[in-house]
Amino acid sequence: MMEMDERRLTMRLRKYWDLVRKTQPVPDYNHFNPGTINDIWPYCFVVSVDAAGQVIVDGTHTYKYLYIGEPIIKMYGKDMTGQTLTQGVKHFMGGHVFDKLHEVTTKLTPVEDTGHIVNQQGKMLKYRACYLPFGKEGASLSHIVGGLTYRVF
C-alpha cells in the first residue's frame, strides 16, 4: 500500500495520479488501483469518457458514472451510477460537473474546484473537488477519476 502523508483528499489523489502516471502525460487507467487509496476511495467517483465510443456532434463528450462513493451519493441524494451525464443535464450539480469534466478532456491535466452549492434539501454545502484524466495505453482519454469532499452548513 502506498504511503501518503497529505490529509487533503485532492492532494492525495494528485500524488497518486503522479505516481501512476510516471513519465506519461496521462496515466493508463488499467494501472489505476483503488485499493491503494482505499481510505479515500468512498469520496471518489469514476466516469468513462465517450463510453459509447463517439463524441456528440457539437464536439463535447459524453460521460457515464461507473462508480460513485457513498458520501457523494448522500450529497447528491441518489445513486447515479450507470447514468450518462451530458451538457443538457438538469439534475443537482450536473451542469457544473459537466463543465469541469469538459475542462479535463480539453486540457488533459488535473483540474481542481472549490465552491459553495445548495443541495436538493436546501442545505448549503462547501466543497472541494479534483478531476484526474486517465487514458488507455496508446489511446486518448478514457476515464476521469474525481474526488470530492464537502461540509454541510
CSV table of N, CA and C in Angstrom, one decimal:
chain,number,residue,atom,x,y,z
A,1,MET,N,0.8,-1.2,0.0
A,1,MET,CA,0.0,0.0,0.0
A,1,MET,C,0.9,1.2,0.0
A,2,MET,N,0.5,2.3,-0.8
A,2,MET,CA,1.3,3.5,-0.9
A,2,MET,C,1.1,4.3,0.4
A,3,GLU,N,2.3,4.9,0.9
A,3,GLU,CA,2.2,5.8,2.0
A,3,GLU,C,1.9,7.2,1.4
A,4,MET,N,1.0,7.9,2.0
A,4,MET,CA,0.6,9.2,1.6
A,4,MET,C,0.5,10.1,2.9
A,5,ASP,N,1.3,11.1,3.0
A,5,ASP,CA,1.3,12.0,4.2
A,5,ASP,C,0.2,13.0,4.2
A,6,GLU,N,-0.2,13.5,3.0
A,6,GLU,CA,-1.2,14.6,2.9
A,6,GLU,C,-2.5,14.1,3.5
A,7,ARG,N,-3.2,15.1,4.1
A,7,ARG,CA,-4.5,14.8,4.6
A,7,ARG,C,-5.6,15.2,3.6
A,8,ARG,N,-5.4,16.3,2.9
A,8,ARG,CA,-6.4,16.8,1.9
A,8,ARG,C,-6.5,15.8,0.8
A,9,LEU,N,-7.8,15.4,0.6
A,9,LEU,CA,-8.1,14.4,-0.5
A,9,LEU,C,-7.6,14.8,-1.8
A,10,THR,N,-7.7,16.1,-2.2
A,10,THR,CA,-7.3,16.5,-3.6
A,10,THR,C,-5.8,16.3,-3.7
A,11,MET,N,-5.0,16.6,-2.7
A,11,MET,CA,-3.6,16.5,-2.8
A,11,MET,C,-3.2,15.0,-2.8
A,12,ARG,N,-3.8,14.2,-2.1
A,12,ARG,CA,-3.5,12.8,-2.1
A,12,ARG,C,-3.8,12.1,-3.4
A,13,LEU,N,-5.0,12.5,-4.0
A,13,LEU,CA,-5.3,11.9,-5.3
A,13,LEU,C,-4.3,12.4,-6.3
A,14,ARG,N,-4.0,13.6,-6.3
A,14,ARG,CA,-3.0,14.1,-7.3
A,14,ARG,C,-1.6,13.4,-7.1
A,15,LYS,N,-1.2,13.2,-5.9
A,15,LYS,CA,0.1,12.5,-5.7
A,15,LYS,C,0.0,11.1,-6.2
A,16,TYR,N,-1.1,10.4,-6.0
A,16,TYR,CA,-1.3,9.0,-6.5
A,16,TYR,C,-1.4,9.1,-8.0
A,17,TRP,N,-2.0,10.0,-8.6
A,17,TRP,CA,-2.1,10.2,-10.1
A,17,TRP,C,-0.7,10.3,-10.7
A,18,ASP,N,0.1,11.2,-10.0
A,18,ASP,CA,1.5,11.4,-10.5
A,18,ASP,C,2.3,10.1,-10.4
A,19,LEU,N,2.1,9.3,-9.3
A,19,LEU,CA,2.8,8.0,-9.1
A,19,LEU,C,2.4,7.0,-10.3
A,20,VAL,N,1.1,6.9,-10.6
A,20,VAL,CA,0.7,6.0,-11.6
A,20,VAL,C,1.1,6.5,-13.0
A,21,ARG,N,1.1,7.8,-13.2
A,21,ARG,CA,1.5,8.4,-14.5
A,21,ARG,C,2.9,8.2,-14.9
A,22,LYS,N,3.8,8.3,-13.9
A,22,LYS,CA,5.2,8.2,-14.1
A,22,LYS,C,5.7,9.3,-15.1
A,23,THR,N,6.1,8.9,-16.3
A,23,THR,CA,6.6,9.9,-17.2
A,23,THR,C,5.6,10.2,-18.3
A,24,GLN,N,4.5,9.5,-18.3
A,24,GLN,CA,3.4,9.7,-19.3
A,24,GLN,C,2.6,11.0,-19.1
A,25,PRO,N,2.1,11.6,-20.2
A,25,PRO,CA,1.3,12.8,-20.0
A,25,PRO,C,0.0,12.5,-19.2
A,26,VAL,N,-0.6,11.3,-19.5
A,26,VAL,CA,-1.8,10.8,-18.8
A,26,VAL,C,-1.6,9.4,-18.4
A,27,PRO,N,-1.9,9.0,-17.2
A,27,PRO,CA,-1.7,7.6,-16.8
A,27,PRO,C,-2.7,6.6,-17.4
A,28,ASP,N,-2.3,5.4,-17.6
A,28,ASP,CA,-3.1,4.4,-18.1
A,28,ASP,C,-4.1,3.9,-17.1
A,29,TYR,N,-5.4,3.9,-17.4
A,29,TYR,CA,-6.5,3.6,-16.4
A,29,TYR,C,-6.3,2.1,-16.0
A,30,ASN,N,-5.7,1.3,-16.8
A,30,ASN,CA,-5.5,-0.1,-16.4
A,30,ASN,C,-4.5,-0.2,-15.2
A,31,HIS,N,-3.8,0.8,-14.9
A,31,HIS,CA,-2.8,0.8,-13.8
A,31,HIS,C,-3.4,1.4,-12.6
A,32,PHE,N,-4.6,1.9,-12.7
A,32,PHE,CA,-5.3,2.5,-11.5
A,32,PHE,C,-5.8,1.4,-10.6
A,33,ASN,N,-5.5,1.6,-9.3
A,33,ASN,CA,-5.9,0.6,-8.3
A,33,ASN,C,-6.5,1.3,-7.1
A,34,PRO,N,-7.8,1.3,-7.0
A,34,PRO,CA,-8.5,1.9,-5.9
A,34,PRO,C,-8.1,1.4,-4.5
A,35,GLY,N,-7.6,0.2,-4.5
A,35,GLY,CA,-7.2,-0.4,-3.2
A,35,GLY,C,-6.0,0.3,-2.6
A,36,THR,N,-5.2,1.0,-3.4
A,36,THR,CA,-4.1,1.8,-3.0
A,36,THR,C,-4.5,3.0,-2.2
A,37,ILE,N,-5.7,3.5,-2.5
A,37,ILE,CA,-6.2,4.7,-1.9
A,37,ILE,C,-7.5,4.4,-1.2
A,38,ASN,N,-7.6,3.2,-0.6
A,38,ASN,CA,-8.8,2.6,0.0
A,38,ASN,C,-9.5,3.5,1.0
A,39,ASP,N,-8.7,4.3,1.8
A,39,ASP,CA,-9.3,5.1,2.8
A,39,ASP,C,-10.0,6.3,2.3
A,40,ILE,N,-9.6,6.8,1.1
A,40,ILE,CA,-10.3,7.9,0.5
A,40,ILE,C,-11.2,7.5,-0.7
A,41,TRP,N,-11.2,6.3,-1.1
A,41,TRP,CA,-12.0,5.8,-2.2
A,41,TRP,C,-13.5,6.1,-2.1
A,42,PRO,N,-14.1,6.0,-0.9
A,42,PRO,CA,-15.5,6.3,-0.8
A,42,PRO,C,-15.8,7.8,-1.2
A,43,TYR,N,-14.9,8.7,-1.2
A,43,TYR,CA,-15.1,10.1,-1.6
A,43,TYR,C,-14.7,10.3,-3.0
A,44,CYS,N,-14.6,9.3,-3.8
A,44,CYS,CA,-14.3,9.4,-5.2
A,44,CYS,C,-15.4,8.9,-6.1
A,45,PHE,N,-15.2,9.3,-7.4
A,45,PHE,CA,-16.1,8.8,-8.4
A,45,PHE,C,-15.3,8.5,-9.7
A,46,VAL,N,-15.9,7.7,-10.6
A,46,VAL,CA,-15.2,7.4,-11.9
A,46,VAL,C,-16.2,7.6,-12.9
A,47,VAL,N,-15.8,8.3,-14.0
A,47,VAL,CA,-16.7,8.4,-15.2
A,47,VAL,C,-15.9,7.9,-16.4
A,48,SER,N,-16.6,7.2,-17.3
A,48,SER,CA,-16.0,6.8,-18.6
A,48,SER,C,-16.2,8.0,-19.5
A,49,VAL,N,-15.3,8.2,-20.4
A,49,VAL,CA,-15.4,9.3,-21.4
A,49,VAL,C,-15.8,8.6,-22.7
A,50,ASP,N,-16.9,9.1,-23.3
A,50,ASP,CA,-17.4,8.6,-24.6
A,50,ASP,C,-17.6,7.1,-24.5
A,51,ALA,N,-18.3,6.6,-23.5
A,51,ALA,CA,-18.5,5.2,-23.3
A,51,ALA,C,-19.1,4.5,-24.5
A,52,ALA,N,-19.9,5.3,-25.3
A,52,ALA,CA,-20.5,4.7,-26.5
A,52,ALA,C,-19.5,4.7,-27.7
A,53,GLY,N,-18.3,5.3,-27.4
A,53,GLY,CA,-17.3,5.4,-28.5
A,53,GLY,C,-17.5,6.5,-29.5
A,54,GLN,N,-18.3,7.5,-29.1
A,54,GLN,CA,-18.5,8.6,-30.0
A,54,GLN,C,-18.6,9.9,-29.3
A,55,VAL,N,-18.3,11.0,-30.0
A,55,VAL,CA,-18.4,12.3,-29.5
A,55,VAL,C,-19.7,12.9,-30.0
A,56,ILE,N,-20.4,13.7,-29.2
A,56,ILE,CA,-21.6,14.3,-29.7
A,56,ILE,C,-21.2,15.3,-30.8
A,57,VAL,N,-22.1,15.5,-31.7
A,57,VAL,CA,-21.9,16.3,-32.9
A,57,VAL,C,-21.3,17.7,-32.6
A,58,ASP,N,-21.6,18.4,-31.5
A,58,ASP,CA,-21.1,19.7,-31.2
A,58,ASP,C,-19.7,19.7,-30.7
A,59,GLY,N,-19.1,18.5,-30.6
A,59,GLY,CA,-17.7,18.4,-30.1
A,59,GLY,C,-17.5,18.1,-28.7
A,60,THR,N,-18.6,18.1,-27.9
A,60,THR,CA,-18.5,17.8,-26.5
A,60,THR,C,-18.5,16.3,-26.3
A,61,HIS,N,-18.2,15.8,-25.1
A,61,HIS,CA,-18.1,14.4,-24.9
A,61,HIS,C,-19.3,14.0,-24.0
A,62,THR,N,-19.5,12.6,-24.0
A,62,THR,CA,-20.5,12.1,-23.1
A,62,THR,C,-19.7,11.4,-22.0
A,63,TYR,N,-20.3,11.4,-20.8
A,63,TYR,CA,-19.6,10.8,-19.6
A,63,TYR,C,-20.7,9.9,-18.9
A,64,LYS,N,-20.2,8.8,-18.5
A,64,LYS,CA,-21.1,7.8,-17.8
A,64,LYS,C,-20.5,7.5,-16.4
A,65,TYR,N,-21.2,7.7,-15.3
A,65,TYR,CA,-20.8,7.4,-14.0
A,65,TYR,C,-20.6,5.8,-13.9
A,66,LEU,N,-19.4,5.4,-13.6
A,66,LEU,CA,-19.1,4.0,-13.4
A,66,LEU,C,-19.1,3.6,-11.9
A,67,TYR,N,-18.7,4.6,-11.1
A,67,TYR,CA,-18.6,4.4,-9.6
A,67,TYR,C,-18.8,5.7,-8.9
A,68,ILE,N,-19.6,5.7,-7.9
A,68,ILE,CA,-19.8,6.9,-7.0
A,68,ILE,C,-19.8,6.4,-5.6
A,69,GLY,N,-18.8,7.0,-4.8
A,69,GLY,CA,-18.7,6.6,-3.4
A,69,GLY,C,-19.9,7.0,-2.6
A,70,GLU,N,-20.2,6.3,-1.5
A,70,GLU,CA,-21.4,6.6,-0.6
A,70,GLU,C,-21.5,8.0,-0.1
A,71,PRO,N,-20.4,8.7,0.3
A,71,PRO,CA,-20.6,10.1,0.7
A,71,PRO,C,-21.1,11.0,-0.4
A,72,ILE,N,-20.7,10.7,-1.6
A,72,ILE,CA,-21.1,11.5,-2.8
A,72,ILE,C,-22.5,11.2,-3.1
A,73,ILE,N,-22.9,10.0,-3.0
A,73,ILE,CA,-24.3,9.6,-3.2
A,73,ILE,C,-25.2,10.3,-2.2
A,74,LYS,N,-24.7,10.4,-1.0
A,74,LYS,CA,-25.5,11.1,0.1
A,74,LYS,C,-25.7,12.5,-0.3
A,75,MET,N,-24.6,13.2,-0.8
A,75,MET,CA,-24.6,14.6,-1.1
A,75,MET,C,-25.6,14.8,-2.3
A,76,TYR,N,-25.6,13.9,-3.3
A,76,TYR,CA,-26.5,14.1,-4.4
A,76,TYR,C,-27.9,13.7,-4.1
A,77,GLY,N,-28.1,12.8,-3.1
A,77,GLY,CA,-29.4,12.4,-2.7
A,77,GLY,C,-29.9,11.2,-3.5
A,78,LYS,N,-29.1,10.7,-4.4
A,78,LYS,CA,-29.4,9.5,-5.1
A,78,LYS,C,-28.1,8.9,-5.8
A,79,ASP,N,-28.2,7.6,-6.1
A,79,ASP,CA,-27.1,6.9,-6.7
A,79,ASP,C,-27.2,7.1,-8.2
A,80,MET,N,-26.2,7.7,-8.8
A,80,MET,CA,-26.3,8.0,-10.3
A,80,MET,C,-25.4,7.0,-11.0
A,81,THR,N,-24.9,6.0,-10.4
A,81,THR,CA,-24.0,5.0,-11.1
A,81,THR,C,-24.8,4.4,-12.3
A,82,GLY,N,-24.1,4.4,-13.4
A,82,GLY,CA,-24.7,3.9,-14.7
A,82,GLY,C,-25.4,5.0,-15.5
A,83,GLN,N,-25.6,6.2,-14.9
A,83,GLN,CA,-26.3,7.3,-15.7
A,83,GLN,C,-25.3,8.0,-16.5
A,84,THR,N,-25.7,8.5,-17.6
A,84,THR,CA,-24.9,9.3,-18.5
A,84,THR,C,-25.1,10.8,-18.2
A,85,LEU,N,-24.0,11.5,-18.2
A,85,LEU,CA,-24.0,12.9,-17.9
A,85,LEU,C,-23.7,13.7,-19.2
A,86,THR,N,-24.7,14.5,-19.7
A,86,THR,CA,-24.5,15.2,-20.9
A,86,THR,C,-24.6,16.7,-20.6
A,87,GLN,N,-24.3,17.6,-21.6
A,87,GLN,CA,-24.3,19.0,-21.4
A,87,GLN,C,-25.7,19.5,-20.9
A,88,GLY,N,-26.7,19.0,-21.3
A,88,GLY,CA,-28.1,19.5,-21.0
A,88,GLY,C,-28.6,19.0,-19.7
A,89,VAL,N,-27.8,18.2,-19.0
A,89,VAL,CA,-28.4,17.6,-17.7
A,89,VAL,C,-28.8,18.6,-16.7
A,90,LYS,N,-29.9,18.4,-16.1
A,90,LYS,CA,-30.5,19.3,-15.2
A,90,LYS,C,-30.5,18.9,-13.7
A,91,HIS,N,-30.0,17.7,-13.4
A,91,HIS,CA,-30.0,17.2,-12.0
A,91,HIS,C,-29.0,18.0,-11.2
A,92,PHE,N,-29.1,17.9,-9.9
A,92,PHE,CA,-28.3,18.6,-9.0
A,92,PHE,C,-26.8,18.6,-9.3
A,93,MET,N,-26.2,19.7,-9.5
A,93,MET,CA,-24.8,19.9,-9.8
A,93,MET,C,-24.3,19.4,-11.1
A,94,GLY,N,-25.2,18.8,-11.9
A,94,GLY,CA,-24.9,18.2,-13.2
A,94,GLY,C,-24.2,19.1,-14.2
A,95,GLY,N,-24.7,20.3,-14.4
A,95,GLY,CA,-24.1,21.2,-15.3
A,95,GLY,C,-22.7,21.6,-14.9
A,96,HIS,N,-22.5,21.9,-13.6
A,96,HIS,CA,-21.2,22.3,-13.1
A,96,HIS,C,-20.2,21.2,-13.3
A,97,VAL,N,-20.6,20.0,-12.9
A,97,VAL,CA,-19.7,18.8,-13.0
A,97,VAL,C,-19.3,18.6,-14.5
A,98,PHE,N,-20.3,18.7,-15.4
A,98,PHE,CA,-20.1,18.5,-16.8
A,98,PHE,C,-19.0,19.5,-17.3
A,99,ASP,N,-19.1,20.8,-16.9
A,99,ASP,CA,-18.2,21.8,-17.3
A,99,ASP,C,-16.7,21.4,-16.8
A,100,LYS,N,-16.6,20.9,-15.6
A,100,LYS,CA,-15.3,20.5,-15.1
A,100,LYS,C,-14.8,19.3,-15.9
A,101,LEU,N,-15.6,18.3,-16.2
A,101,LEU,CA,-15.2,17.2,-16.9
A,101,LEU,C,-14.7,17.6,-18.3
A,102,HIS,N,-15.5,18.5,-18.9
A,102,HIS,CA,-15.1,19.0,-20.2
A,102,HIS,C,-13.7,19.7,-20.2
A,103,GLU,N,-13.5,20.4,-19.1
A,103,GLU,CA,-12.2,21.1,-18.9
A,103,GLU,C,-11.0,20.1,-18.9
A,104,VAL,N,-11.3,19.0,-18.2
A,104,VAL,CA,-10.2,17.9,-18.1
A,104,VAL,C,-10.0,17.3,-19.5
A,105,THR,N,-11.1,17.1,-20.3
A,105,THR,CA,-10.9,16.5,-21.6
A,105,THR,C,-10.2,17.4,-22.5
A,106,THR,N,-10.3,18.7,-22.3
A,106,THR,CA,-9.7,19.7,-23.2
A,106,THR,C,-8.2,19.9,-22.8
A,107,LYS,N,-7.9,20.0,-21.5
A,107,LYS,CA,-6.6,20.2,-21.0
A,107,LYS,C,-5.7,18.9,-20.9
A,108,LEU,N,-6.4,17.8,-20.6
A,108,LEU,CA,-5.7,16.5,-20.3
A,108,LEU,C,-4.8,16.7,-19.1
A,109,THR,N,-5.2,17.5,-18.2
A,109,THR,CA,-4.4,17.7,-16.9
A,109,THR,C,-5.4,17.7,-15.8
A,110,PRO,N,-5.0,17.5,-14.5
A,110,PRO,CA,-5.9,17.6,-13.4
A,110,PRO,C,-6.5,18.9,-13.3
A,111,VAL,N,-7.8,19.0,-12.8
A,111,VAL,CA,-8.5,20.2,-12.6
A,111,VAL,C,-9.0,20.2,-11.1
A,112,GLU,N,-8.8,21.3,-10.4
A,112,GLU,CA,-9.3,21.3,-9.1
A,112,GLU,C,-10.5,22.4,-9.0
A,113,ASP,N,-11.3,22.2,-8.0
A,113,ASP,CA,-12.5,23.1,-8.0
A,113,ASP,C,-12.9,23.2,-6.5
A,114,THR,N,-13.3,24.4,-6.1
A,114,THR,CA,-13.9,24.6,-4.8
A,114,THR,C,-15.0,25.6,-4.9
A,115,GLY,N,-16.0,25.5,-4.0
A,115,GLY,CA,-17.1,26.4,-4.1
A,115,GLY,C,-18.2,26.1,-3.1
A,116,HIS,N,-19.3,26.7,-3.2
A,116,HIS,CA,-20.5,26.5,-2.4
A,116,HIS,C,-21.6,26.2,-3.3
A,117,ILE,N,-22.5,25.3,-2.8
A,117,ILE,CA,-23.7,25.0,-3.6
A,117,ILE,C,-24.8,24.7,-2.5
A,118,VAL,N,-26.1,24.8,-3.0
A,118,VAL,CA,-27.2,24.4,-2.2
A,118,VAL,C,-27.7,23.1,-2.7
A,119,ASN,N,-27.8,22.1,-1.8
A,119,ASN,CA,-28.2,20.8,-2.3
A,119,ASN,C,-29.7,20.7,-2.4
A,120,GLN,N,-30.2,19.5,-2.8
A,120,GLN,CA,-31.7,19.4,-3.0
A,120,GLN,C,-32.5,19.5,-1.8
A,121,GLN,N,-31.9,19.4,-0.6
A,121,GLN,CA,-32.6,19.6,0.6
A,121,GLN,C,-32.5,21.0,1.1
A,122,GLY,N,-31.9,21.9,0.3
A,122,GLY,CA,-31.8,23.3,0.7
A,122,GLY,C,-30.7,23.6,1.7
A,123,LYS,N,-29.8,22.7,1.9
A,123,LYS,CA,-28.6,22.9,2.7
A,123,LYS,C,-27.4,23.5,1.9
A,124,MET,N,-26.7,24.4,2.6
A,124,MET,CA,-25.5,25.0,2.0
A,124,MET,C,-24.3,24.0,2.1
A,125,LEU,N,-23.7,23.7,1.1
A,125,LEU,CA,-22.5,22.8,1.1
A,125,LEU,C,-21.3,23.5,0.6
A,126,LYS,N,-20.2,23.4,1.3
A,126,LYS,CA,-18.9,23.9,0.9
A,126,LYS,C,-18.1,22.7,0.4
A,127,TYR,N,-17.6,22.7,-0.8
A,127,TYR,CA,-17.0,21.5,-1.4
A,127,TYR,C,-15.6,21.8,-1.9
A,128,ARG,N,-14.8,20.8,-2.0
A,128,ARG,CA,-13.5,20.8,-2.7
A,128,ARG,C,-13.4,19.5,-3.5
A,129,ALA,N,-13.0,19.7,-4.8
A,129,ALA,CA,-13.0,18.5,-5.7
A,129,ALA,C,-11.8,18.6,-6.6
A,130,CYS,N,-11.5,17.4,-7.1
A,130,CYS,CA,-10.4,17.3,-8.2
A,130,CYS,C,-10.9,16.3,-9.2
A,131,TYR,N,-10.4,16.5,-10.4
A,131,TYR,CA,-10.8,15.6,-11.5
A,131,TYR,C,-9.5,15.3,-12.2
A,132,LEU,N,-9.2,13.9,-12.4
A,132,LEU,CA,-7.9,13.5,-12.9
A,132,LEU,C,-8.1,12.6,-14.2
A,133,PRO,N,-7.5,13.0,-15.2
A,133,PRO,CA,-7.6,12.3,-16.5
A,133,PRO,C,-6.8,10.9,-16.5
A,134,PHE,N,-7.4,9.9,-17.1
A,134,PHE,CA,-6.8,8.6,-17.3
A,134,PHE,C,-7.1,8.2,-18.7
A,135,GLY,N,-6.1,7.5,-19.3
A,135,GLY,CA,-6.3,7.0,-20.7
A,135,GLY,C,-6.1,5.5,-20.8
A,136,LYS,N,-5.9,5.1,-22.0
A,136,LYS,CA,-5.6,3.7,-22.3
A,136,LYS,C,-4.3,3.7,-23.1
A,137,GLU,N,-3.4,2.7,-22.8
A,137,GLU,CA,-2.1,2.7,-23.5
A,137,GLU,C,-2.2,2.9,-25.0
A,138,GLY,N,-1.6,3.9,-25.4
A,138,GLY,CA,-1.6,4.3,-26.9
A,138,GLY,C,-2.8,4.9,-27.4
A,139,ALA,N,-3.7,5.3,-26.5
A,139,ALA,CA,-5.0,5.8,-26.9
A,139,ALA,C,-5.3,7.1,-26.1
A,140,SER,N,-6.4,7.8,-26.4
A,140,SER,CA,-6.7,9.0,-25.8
A,140,SER,C,-7.4,8.8,-24.4
A,141,LEU,N,-7.9,9.9,-23.9
A,141,LEU,CA,-8.6,9.9,-22.6
A,141,LEU,C,-9.7,8.8,-22.6
A,142,SER,N,-9.8,8.1,-21.5
A,142,SER,CA,-10.9,7.0,-21.4
A,142,SER,C,-11.7,7.2,-20.2
A,143,HIS,N,-11.1,7.7,-19.1
A,143,HIS,CA,-11.8,7.8,-17.8
A,143,HIS,C,-11.3,9.1,-17.1
A,144,ILE,N,-12.2,9.5,-16.2
A,144,ILE,CA,-11.8,10.6,-15.3
A,144,ILE,C,-12.2,10.1,-13.9
A,145,VAL,N,-11.2,10.2,-13.0
A,145,VAL,CA,-11.4,9.8,-11.6
A,145,VAL,C,-11.5,11.2,-10.8
A,146,GLY,N,-12.5,11.3,-10.1
A,146,GLY,CA,-12.7,12.5,-9.3
A,146,GLY,C,-12.8,12.2,-7.8
A,147,GLY,N,-12.4,13.2,-7.0
A,147,GLY,CA,-12.5,13.1,-5.6
A,147,GLY,C,-13.3,14.4,-5.1
A,148,LEU,N,-14.1,14.2,-4.1
A,148,LEU,CA,-15.0,15.2,-3.6
A,148,LEU,C,-15.2,15.1,-2.1
A,149,THR,N,-14.9,16.2,-1.4
A,149,THR,CA,-15.2,16.3,0.0
A,149,THR,C,-16.1,17.6,0.2
A,150,TYR,N,-16.9,17.5,1.2
A,150,TYR,CA,-17.8,18.7,1.4
A,150,TYR,C,-18.2,18.7,2.9
A,151,ARG,N,-18.7,19.9,3.3
A,151,ARG,CA,-19.2,20.2,4.6
A,151,ARG,C,-20.6,20.8,4.5
A,152,VAL,N,-21.5,20.4,5.3
A,152,VAL,CA,-22.8,21.0,5.3
A,152,VAL,C,-22.9,22.1,6.3
A,153,PHE,N,-23.5,23.3,5.9
A,153,PHE,CA,-23.6,24.4,6.8
A,153,PHE,C,-25.1,24.7,7.0
